[in-house]
Amino acid sequence: NNPADLIGLINNFYNQKTLVENFNYQNFCNNISDRSNIYFYCNIRNSLNELSNYFNQEFGDVLLKNENILRNFEGLAIQFSYINRMFYTSIYLKYNPTYQEVNPSNWEADLEAEVAGSPCFIRNHKSGKLNVIAFDKLNNMYLIDHIGQIQWKIPLIEAPLSKVYEIDYYKNGKTQYFLGTKNYFYLIDLNGNYVADYPLKLITHATNPVVVLDYENDKNYRLLLALADNKIYNFDMNGKLVKGWKKVQTKVSVTQAIEHLVQGGKDYLFITDEKGNVTITNRRGEERIKIKNKFKKAKNSKFHINRTNSKGVFISTNNKGKLVYITDKGKINTTNFGDFSEDHYFLYYDFSGNNINDFIFIDGNMLTVFDRFKKVILGHSFEFNVDRQPVIFEGKQNKLYLGIMNPENNEIIVFDKNGLAYVEQNLYGINSFIVGSLNKNGKTDLIIGLENKVVNFQIE
């Protein structure tokens, strides 16, 4: 009797998410009759909670208490048939403890060519739903709605270099989508049309992704990026240079996006060049913290506000694998969590859920999570070397998860504070993935590219 259930049913038919298209069910139904008067089927693993509601409380509790045993069964089919004045009842129960969904995706969107880069979430100001923007290797840009339907496709001159930002260019509550390529700025509205005089051509090519900042949340956006002359530029939304900005000159090229943090009511811009040299400025480009010690930031580490102790205002890691504290006077303090290579990944989040940030290191084939006392709270050894940026995402009840991709088979491995999570789901893809809730319905959607498809895996 719930209209939302009917909408979900229609969407599943529209997206061909039916049993006849499900590879697992196709194998299962080889063992049942093609004809019956009444037919009941359920995927036991996915239906346990629902099944318990169809029985009295006593038997329902028995089902739930034996959940671990019942999950070894793949499916149940019951058929009632009337043939030649005779009634027949057939029951088929398939035991399969190694069962995995071959394709558990919620929807798939077909692009013209192979997916390029990472998809991203954007808000549809009309529906309030999250949509997905994706790109293919022919430099097409796509807007995909929350049920996987492509709303439009537009060609870009060249591949995107930055992520996509939501911009309110006209300051009227309507959202447009901004991104940067090597030579252009793009601004596109909800219908796939260019806004104002966009695309805008840069005076020379960019060497890092453009960053969009709105310091006062007043929609006076600032576009910060490095150009080929090794200078950091600051543009407004009309492509004009911002007055009062002091161009920062670096010795070598800047390829990483400029990072922005706010601490104590002050803005800090972190500019890191190819050799790991760091410049910290205010919003006018003036040096805010002069680093006094030699410091080379690790290429796969970002800056974070220190929430652990008073050793420094900001933390990151250096190319020797050491944790680095930066004081407001520019002094560098280091501490050692172990031996890590210059290629390590460092994340700083409250992974354990105790309101205290943890230190997450991924290096080679090892994942290690430390608490603030350097105690290992999670360790895992992979059969491969991690070479893609790990993804931290939030699931139910604000619980944090860490997703890591296996480059050998493109499988996505998910951890929570207790170790491996979502082990019963077969999650995979070929590029960086994003995680969120498209419908804000308590369900978590993992969006990733797979050949020429953008795929939505619903993880629960």
Coordinates of C-alpha atoms in Angstrom, one line a residue:
N1 CA 0.0 0.0 0.0
N2 CA 3.1 2.3 0.0
P3 CA 3.3 4.4 -3.2
A4 CA 7.1 4.4 -2.8
D5 CA 7.1 0.6 -3.2
L6 CA 5.2 1.0 -6.5
I7 CA 7.7 3.7 -7.7
G8 CA 10.6 1.3 -6.9
L9 CA 8.9 -1.5 -8.8
I10 CA 8.4 0.7 -11.8
N11 CA 12.0 1.9 -11.7
N12 CA 13.3 -1.6 -11.5
F13 CA 11.3 -2.6 -14.6
Y14 CA 12.5 0.5 -16.4
N15 CA 16.1 -0.3 -15.6
Q16 CA 15.6 -4.0 -16.4
K17 CA 16.3 -5.0 -12.8
T18 CA 14.0 -8.0 -12.9
L19 CA 14.5 -11.6 -12.1
V20 CA 14.7 -12.7 -15.7
E21 CA 17.7 -10.4 -16.1
N22 CA 19.4 -11.6 -12.9
F23 CA 22.2 -14.1 -13.6
N24 CA 21.9 -15.8 -10.2
Y25 CA 18.2 -16.4 -10.6
Q26 CA 18.7 -17.7 -14.1
N27 CA 20.9 -20.5 -12.7
F28 CA 18.5 -21.1 -9.8
C29 CA 15.4 -21.5 -11.9
N30 CA 17.0 -24.3 -14.0
N31 CA 15.8 -26.6 -11.2
I32 CA 12.1 -25.6 -11.0
S33 CA 9.2 -26.1 -13.3
D34 CA 8.4 -23.5 -16.1
R35 CA 4.7 -23.7 -15.3
S36 CA 2.7 -23.4 -12.1
N37 CA -0.5 -21.9 -10.8
I38 CA 1.0 -20.3 -7.8
Y39 CA 4.7 -19.6 -7.5
F40 CA 6.6 -18.2 -4.5
Y41 CA 10.4 -17.4 -4.6
C42 CA 12.7 -15.6 -2.3
N43 CA 16.4 -14.8 -2.1
I44 CA 16.9 -16.0 1.5
R45 CA 19.9 -13.7 2.3
N46 CA 18.1 -10.6 1.1
S47 CA 14.7 -11.6 2.6
L48 CA 15.4 -12.8 6.2
N49 CA 14.1 -9.7 7.9
E50 CA 11.0 -9.6 5.6
L51 CA 10.3 -13.3 6.0
S52 CA 10.3 -13.1 9.8
N53 CA 7.4 -10.6 9.5
Y54 CA 5.2 -13.2 7.7
F55 CA 5.2 -15.6 10.6
N56 CA 4.2 -15.4 14.3
Q57 CA 6.7 -13.8 16.6
E58 CA 7.9 -17.1 18.0
F59 CA 8.9 -18.5 14.6
G60 CA 10.1 -15.2 13.4
D61 CA 12.5 -15.0 16.3
V62 CA 13.7 -18.5 15.5
L63 CA 14.6 -17.3 11.9
L64 CA 16.5 -14.3 13.1
K65 CA 18.4 -16.3 15.8
N66 CA 19.5 -18.7 13.1
E67 CA 20.4 -16.0 10.6
N68 CA 24.1 -17.2 10.2
I69 CA 22.9 -20.7 9.3
L70 CA 20.1 -19.6 6.9
R71 CA 22.5 -17.3 5.0
N72 CA 24.1 -20.5 3.7
F73 CA 21.0 -21.0 1.6
E74 CA 20.8 -19.2 -1.7
G75 CA 17.1 -19.4 -2.5
L76 CA 13.7 -20.9 -1.8
A77 CA 11.0 -21.8 -4.4
I78 CA 7.5 -23.2 -3.7
Q79 CA 5.2 -24.1 -6.6
F80 CA 1.5 -25.2 -6.5
S81 CA 0.2 -26.7 -9.7
Y82 CA -3.1 -28.3 -10.9
I83 CA -2.6 -30.8 -13.7
N84 CA -5.0 -33.5 -14.9
R85 CA -7.4 -33.0 -11.9
M86 CA -4.4 -33.4 -9.5
F87 CA -2.8 -30.9 -7.2
Y88 CA 1.0 -30.9 -6.9
T89 CA 3.3 -29.1 -4.5
S90 CA 7.0 -28.6 -5.3
I91 CA 9.6 -27.1 -2.9
Y92 CA 13.2 -26.3 -3.9
L93 CA 15.7 -25.1 -1.4
K94 CA 19.2 -24.4 -2.6
Y95 CA 22.2 -24.7 -0.2
N96 CA 25.1 -22.6 -1.4
P97 CA 27.4 -21.2 1.4
T98 CA 29.8 -19.6 -1.2
Y99 CA 26.9 -17.8 -2.9
Q100 CA 27.7 -14.3 -4.2
E101 CA 25.6 -11.9 -6.2
V102 CA 27.2 -11.8 -9.7
N103 CA 25.7 -8.4 -10.4
P104 CA 24.2 -6.8 -7.4
S105 CA 24.0 -3.3 -8.9
N106 CA 21.0 -1.2 -8.4
W107 CA 21.2 0.5 -11.8
E108 CA 23.6 0.9 -14.7
A109 CA 24.0 3.8 -17.1
D110 CA 25.5 3.2 -20.5
L111 CA 28.0 5.9 -21.8
E112 CA 29.2 6.3 -25.3
A113 CA 32.8 5.3 -24.4
E114 CA 34.7 3.9 -21.5
V115 CA 34.3 5.8 -18.2
A116 CA 37.1 8.3 -17.5
G117 CA 38.1 9.5 -14.1
S118 CA 35.8 9.4 -11.0
P119 CA 32.1 10.1 -11.1
C120 CA 30.9 12.8 -8.6
F121 CA 27.7 13.6 -6.8
I122 CA 25.8 16.9 -7.3
R123 CA 22.5 18.2 -6.0
N124 CA 19.6 18.7 -8.3
H125 CA 18.0 21.9 -7.0
K126 CA 14.6 21.0 -8.6
S127 CA 14.2 17.5 -7.1
G128 CA 16.5 17.8 -4.1
K129 CA 17.9 14.4 -5.0
L130 CA 21.6 13.6 -5.6
N131 CA 22.5 13.2 -9.2
V132 CA 25.7 11.8 -10.7
I133 CA 28.1 13.5 -13.2
A134 CA 30.4 11.3 -15.1
F135 CA 32.8 11.6 -18.1
D136 CA 33.9 9.2 -20.8
K137 CA 37.2 8.9 -22.7
L138 CA 35.7 10.9 -25.7
N139 CA 35.4 13.8 -23.3
N140 CA 31.7 13.7 -23.0
M141 CA 30.1 14.9 -19.8
Y142 CA 26.9 13.2 -18.6
L143 CA 24.2 14.0 -16.0
I144 CA 22.7 10.9 -14.5
D145 CA 19.6 11.1 -12.3
H146 CA 19.0 9.2 -9.0
I147 CA 17.4 6.2 -10.8
G148 CA 20.2 5.9 -13.4
Q149 CA 18.7 7.7 -16.3
I150 CA 21.0 9.9 -18.5
Q151 CA 19.4 13.4 -18.6
W152 CA 21.9 14.9 -21.0
K153 CA 25.3 14.5 -22.6
I154 CA 27.5 17.3 -23.8
P155 CA 31.0 17.2 -25.4
L156 CA 33.9 19.0 -23.8
I157 CA 36.9 20.3 -25.7
E158 CA 39.3 18.3 -23.4
A159 CA 39.3 16.0 -20.4
P160 CA 38.4 17.4 -17.0
L161 CA 41.3 18.2 -14.6
S162 CA 39.3 19.2 -11.5
K163 CA 36.3 17.8 -9.7
V164 CA 32.9 19.3 -10.3
Y165 CA 31.7 22.1 -8.0
E166 CA 28.2 23.3 -7.4
I167 CA 27.9 27.0 -8.1
D168 CA 25.0 29.5 -7.7
Y169 CA 26.3 31.9 -10.4
Y170 CA 23.2 34.1 -10.4
K171 CA 22.7 33.9 -6.6
N172 CA 19.1 32.9 -7.0
G173 CA 19.1 29.4 -5.5
K174 CA 19.6 27.6 -8.8
T175 CA 22.7 25.4 -9.1
Q176 CA 25.2 25.2 -12.0
Y177 CA 28.2 22.9 -12.3
F178 CA 31.7 24.2 -12.6
L179 CA 34.9 22.4 -13.6
G180 CA 38.3 23.1 -15.0
T181 CA 40.3 21.4 -17.7
K182 CA 43.9 22.0 -18.8
N183 CA 42.9 25.1 -20.8
Y184 CA 39.3 26.0 -20.0
F185 CA 36.8 26.8 -17.3
Y186 CA 33.3 25.3 -17.8
L187 CA 30.0 26.3 -16.2
I188 CA 26.9 24.3 -17.1
D189 CA 23.4 24.5 -15.9
L190 CA 21.0 21.7 -14.9
N191 CA 19.7 21.3 -18.4
G192 CA 23.2 20.9 -19.9
N193 CA 23.5 24.4 -21.3
Y194 CA 26.6 26.7 -20.9
V195 CA 26.1 29.6 -18.6
A196 CA 27.0 33.3 -19.5
D197 CA 30.3 33.4 -21.5
Y198 CA 31.5 30.0 -20.6
P199 CA 33.6 28.1 -21.5
L200 CA 36.4 30.6 -20.6
K201 CA 39.9 30.0 -22.0
L202 CA 42.9 30.3 -19.7
I203 CA 45.8 32.6 -20.5
T204 CA 48.1 29.6 -20.4
H205 CA 47.5 26.0 -19.4
A206 CA 46.8 24.8 -15.9
T207 CA 49.1 22.4 -14.1
N208 CA 46.8 21.5 -11.3
P209 CA 43.1 21.1 -10.7
V210 CA 41.2 24.4 -10.1
V211 CA 39.8 24.8 -6.6
V212 CA 36.6 26.8 -6.0
L213 CA 36.4 28.7 -2.6
D214 CA 33.6 30.7 -1.1
Y215 CA 35.2 32.2 2.0
E216 CA 32.2 34.0 3.5
N217 CA 29.5 31.7 2.1
D218 CA 28.1 34.7 0.2
K219 CA 28.6 33.2 -3.3
N220 CA 31.5 35.4 -4.2
Y221 CA 33.5 32.5 -5.5
R222 CA 37.3 32.4 -6.0
L223 CA 39.0 30.1 -8.5
L224 CA 42.5 29.2 -7.4
L225 CA 44.9 27.2 -9.6
A226 CA 48.5 27.0 -10.8
L227 CA 49.5 27.8 -14.4
A228 CA 52.4 26.8 -16.5
D229 CA 54.5 29.8 -15.4
N230 CA 54.7 28.3 -11.9
K231 CA 52.5 31.0 -10.4
I232 CA 49.3 30.6 -8.4
Y233 CA 46.4 32.6 -9.9
N234 CA 43.1 33.8 -8.3
F235 CA 40.1 34.4 -10.7
D236 CA 36.5 35.4 -10.1
M237 CA 33.6 33.7 -11.8
N238 CA 33.9 36.0 -14.8
G239 CA 37.5 34.9 -15.4
K240 CA 39.0 38.1 -14.2
L241 CA 42.0 38.3 -11.9
V242 CA 41.0 39.1 -8.3
K243 CA 42.4 42.4 -7.1
G244 CA 44.7 42.3 -4.1
W245 CA 45.8 38.7 -4.8
K246 CA 49.6 38.4 -4.5
K247 CA 50.6 35.7 -7.1
V248 CA 52.6 33.0 -5.4
Q249 CA 55.7 32.0 -7.3
T250 CA 57.0 28.4 -6.9
K251 CA 60.3 27.0 -8.1
V252 CA 58.8 24.0 -9.8
S253 CA 55.4 23.1 -11.1
V254 CA 52.4 22.6 -8.8
T255 CA 50.3 19.6 -9.8
Q256 CA 48.3 19.0 -6.6
A257 CA 45.2 20.9 -5.9
I258 CA 45.6 23.8 -3.5
E259 CA 44.2 22.8 0.0
H260 CA 42.1 25.2 2.1
L261 CA 41.6 24.9 5.9
V262 CA 40.1 27.3 8.4
Q263 CA 41.4 27.4 11.9
G264 CA 40.8 30.0 14.6
G265 CA 38.7 32.1 12.2
K266 CA 41.7 32.4 9.8
D267 CA 42.0 30.9 6.2
Y268 CA 45.0 28.9 5.4
L269 CA 45.9 28.0 1.8
F270 CA 48.4 25.1 1.4
I271 CA 50.4 25.0 -1.9
T272 CA 52.6 22.0 -2.5
D273 CA 54.9 21.8 -5.6
E274 CA 56.1 18.6 -7.3
K275 CA 59.1 18.3 -5.0
G276 CA 57.0 18.4 -1.9
N277 CA 57.9 22.0 -0.9
V278 CA 55.0 23.7 0.9
T279 CA 53.9 27.3 1.0
I280 CA 51.2 28.4 3.4
T281 CA 49.3 31.7 2.6
N282 CA 46.3 33.7 3.6
R283 CA 43.4 34.4 1.2
R284 CA 45.4 37.3 -0.4
G285 CA 48.3 35.1 -1.3
E286 CA 50.5 36.5 1.5
E287 CA 52.6 34.0 3.5
R288 CA 50.7 33.1 6.6
I289 CA 53.1 30.6 8.1
K290 CA 56.8 30.6 7.2
I291 CA 58.1 27.0 7.6
K292 CA 61.4 27.1 9.3
N293 CA 62.6 23.5 9.0
K294 CA 63.1 21.5 5.9
F295 CA 59.9 19.7 5.1
K296 CA 58.9 17.6 2.0
K297 CA 55.2 16.6 2.1
A298 CA 54.3 13.1 1.0
K299 CA 52.6 13.1 -2.3
N300 CA 49.6 11.0 -1.2
S301 CA 49.0 12.9 2.1
K302 CA 46.8 15.9 2.7
F303 CA 46.8 18.6 5.5
H304 CA 44.5 18.3 8.5
I305 CA 43.7 20.4 11.5
N306 CA 45.4 18.7 14.5
R307 CA 42.7 17.4 16.8
T308 CA 44.9 15.1 18.9
N309 CA 47.4 17.2 20.9
S310 CA 49.1 20.6 21.1
K311 CA 52.2 19.8 19.1
G312 CA 51.1 21.8 16.1
V313 CA 48.1 23.5 14.5
F314 CA 48.2 21.3 11.4
I315 CA 49.4 17.7 10.6
S316 CA 50.4 15.8 7.5
T317 CA 53.1 13.3 6.7
N318 CA 56.5 13.8 5.0
N319 CA 58.2 11.8 2.3
K320 CA 60.0 9.8 4.9
G321 CA 56.7 8.4 6.2
K322 CA 56.8 10.5 9.5
L323 CA 53.9 12.3 11.0
V324 CA 54.5 16.1 10.8
Y325 CA 53.1 18.8 13.1
I326 CA 53.2 22.4 11.9
T327 CA 53.0 25.1 14.6
D328 CA 51.6 28.6 13.9
K329 CA 55.2 29.9 14.0
G330 CA 56.3 27.5 11.3
K331 CA 58.2 25.0 13.5
I332 CA 58.1 21.4 12.3
N333 CA 57.8 18.6 14.8
T334 CA 57.7 14.9 13.8
T335 CA 56.7 11.6 15.3
N336 CA 57.2 8.1 14.1
F337 CA 54.4 5.6 13.6
G338 CA 56.6 3.1 11.8
D339 CA 58.5 2.6 8.6
F340 CA 56.5 3.9 5.6
S341 CA 57.7 4.6 2.0
E342 CA 57.3 7.9 0.2
D343 CA 54.3 6.4 -1.6
H344 CA 52.2 5.8 1.5
Y345 CA 48.7 7.1 1.9
F346 CA 47.7 8.9 5.1
L347 CA 44.2 9.6 6.4
Y348 CA 43.2 11.3 9.7
Y349 CA 39.6 10.5 10.8
D350 CA 37.7 9.2 13.8
F351 CA 37.6 5.7 12.3
S352 CA 36.9 3.9 15.6
G353 CA 33.9 6.1 16.5
N354 CA 35.1 7.3 19.9
N355 CA 35.2 11.0 19.0
I356 CA 39.0 10.9 18.8
N357 CA 40.8 11.0 15.4
D358 CA 42.8 8.0 14.4
F359 CA 45.9 7.7 12.1
I360 CA 45.4 5.6 9.0
F361 CA 48.4 4.5 7.0
I362 CA 48.2 2.5 3.8
D363 CA 51.6 1.5 2.3
G364 CA 52.4 -1.2 -0.2
N365 CA 50.3 -4.2 0.8
M366 CA 49.6 -3.1 4.4
L367 CA 46.8 -1.2 6.1
T368 CA 47.4 0.0 9.6
V369 CA 45.2 2.1 11.8
F370 CA 46.6 3.6 15.0
D371 CA 44.9 5.4 17.8
R372 CA 46.5 8.5 19.4
F373 CA 48.7 6.4 21.7
K374 CA 50.2 4.6 18.6
K375 CA 48.3 1.4 19.5
V376 CA 47.3 -0.6 16.4
I377 CA 43.5 -0.9 16.3
L378 CA 43.3 -2.4 12.9
G379 CA 45.9 -4.1 10.7
H380 CA 45.5 -5.9 7.4
S381 CA 47.8 -7.4 4.8
F382 CA 46.7 -7.5 1.2
E383 CA 47.9 -9.8 -1.6
F384 CA 48.6 -6.7 -3.7
N385 CA 50.1 -3.3 -3.4
V386 CA 47.6 -0.4 -3.0
D387 CA 48.2 2.1 -5.8
R388 CA 44.9 4.1 -5.7
Q389 CA 43.6 6.7 -3.3
P390 CA 41.6 4.9 -0.5
V391 CA 38.1 6.3 0.1
I392 CA 36.6 7.1 3.5
F393 CA 32.8 7.2 3.6
E394 CA 30.0 7.3 6.0
G395 CA 27.4 4.6 6.3
K396 CA 24.5 4.0 8.7
Q397 CA 24.5 5.7 12.1
N398 CA 27.4 7.9 11.0
K399 CA 29.7 4.9 11.0
L400 CA 32.9 5.3 9.0
Y401 CA 34.1 2.8 6.4
L402 CA 37.4 2.6 4.4
G403 CA 37.3 1.4 0.8
I404 CA 40.4 0.1 -1.0
M405 CA 40.5 -1.1 -4.6
N406 CA 42.5 -4.2 -5.7
P407 CA 44.3 -3.1 -8.9
E408 CA 44.7 -6.7 -10.0
N409 CA 41.0 -7.6 -10.2
N410 CA 39.3 -4.2 -9.6
E411 CA 37.5 -5.6 -6.5
I412 CA 36.6 -3.0 -3.8
I413 CA 37.5 -4.1 -0.3
V414 CA 35.7 -2.4 2.6
F415 CA 36.7 -2.1 6.2
D416 CA 35.1 -0.8 9.4
K417 CA 36.8 -0.5 12.8
N418 CA 36.3 -4.3 13.3
G419 CA 37.9 -5.3 10.0
L420 CA 36.4 -6.5 6.8
A421 CA 32.9 -5.3 6.1
Y422 CA 30.3 -6.0 3.3
V423 CA 32.2 -9.3 2.6
E424 CA 29.0 -10.9 1.1
Q425 CA 28.8 -8.3 -1.7
N426 CA 30.8 -8.4 -4.9
L427 CA 31.8 -4.7 -5.4
Y428 CA 34.1 -3.9 -8.3
G429 CA 34.9 -1.3 -11.0
I430 CA 37.8 0.2 -13.0
N431 CA 38.2 3.7 -11.5
S432 CA 37.8 5.8 -8.4
F433 CA 34.5 5.4 -6.7
I434 CA 32.2 7.6 -4.6
V435 CA 29.8 6.7 -1.9
G436 CA 26.6 8.4 -0.7
S437 CA 22.8 8.2 -0.5
L438 CA 21.2 9.2 -3.7
N439 CA 17.7 9.3 -2.2
K440 CA 18.5 10.0 1.4
N441 CA 16.6 6.9 2.3
G442 CA 19.1 5.2 4.6
K443 CA 20.5 3.2 1.8
T444 CA 24.2 3.7 0.8
D445 CA 25.0 3.9 -2.9
L446 CA 28.5 3.2 -4.3
I447 CA 29.0 4.7 -7.8
I448 CA 31.8 3.6 -10.0
G449 CA 32.8 3.1 -13.6
L450 CA 32.9 -0.3 -15.3
E451 CA 34.0 -0.2 -18.9
N452 CA 31.4 2.0 -20.6
K453 CA 28.9 1.8 -17.7
V454 CA 28.4 3.9 -14.6
V455 CA 27.2 1.4 -12.0
N456 CA 25.4 2.0 -8.8
F457 CA 26.0 -0.8 -6.2
Q458 CA 23.7 -0.5 -3.2
I459 CA 25.6 -1.6 -0.1
E460 CA 23.8 -2.4 3.1

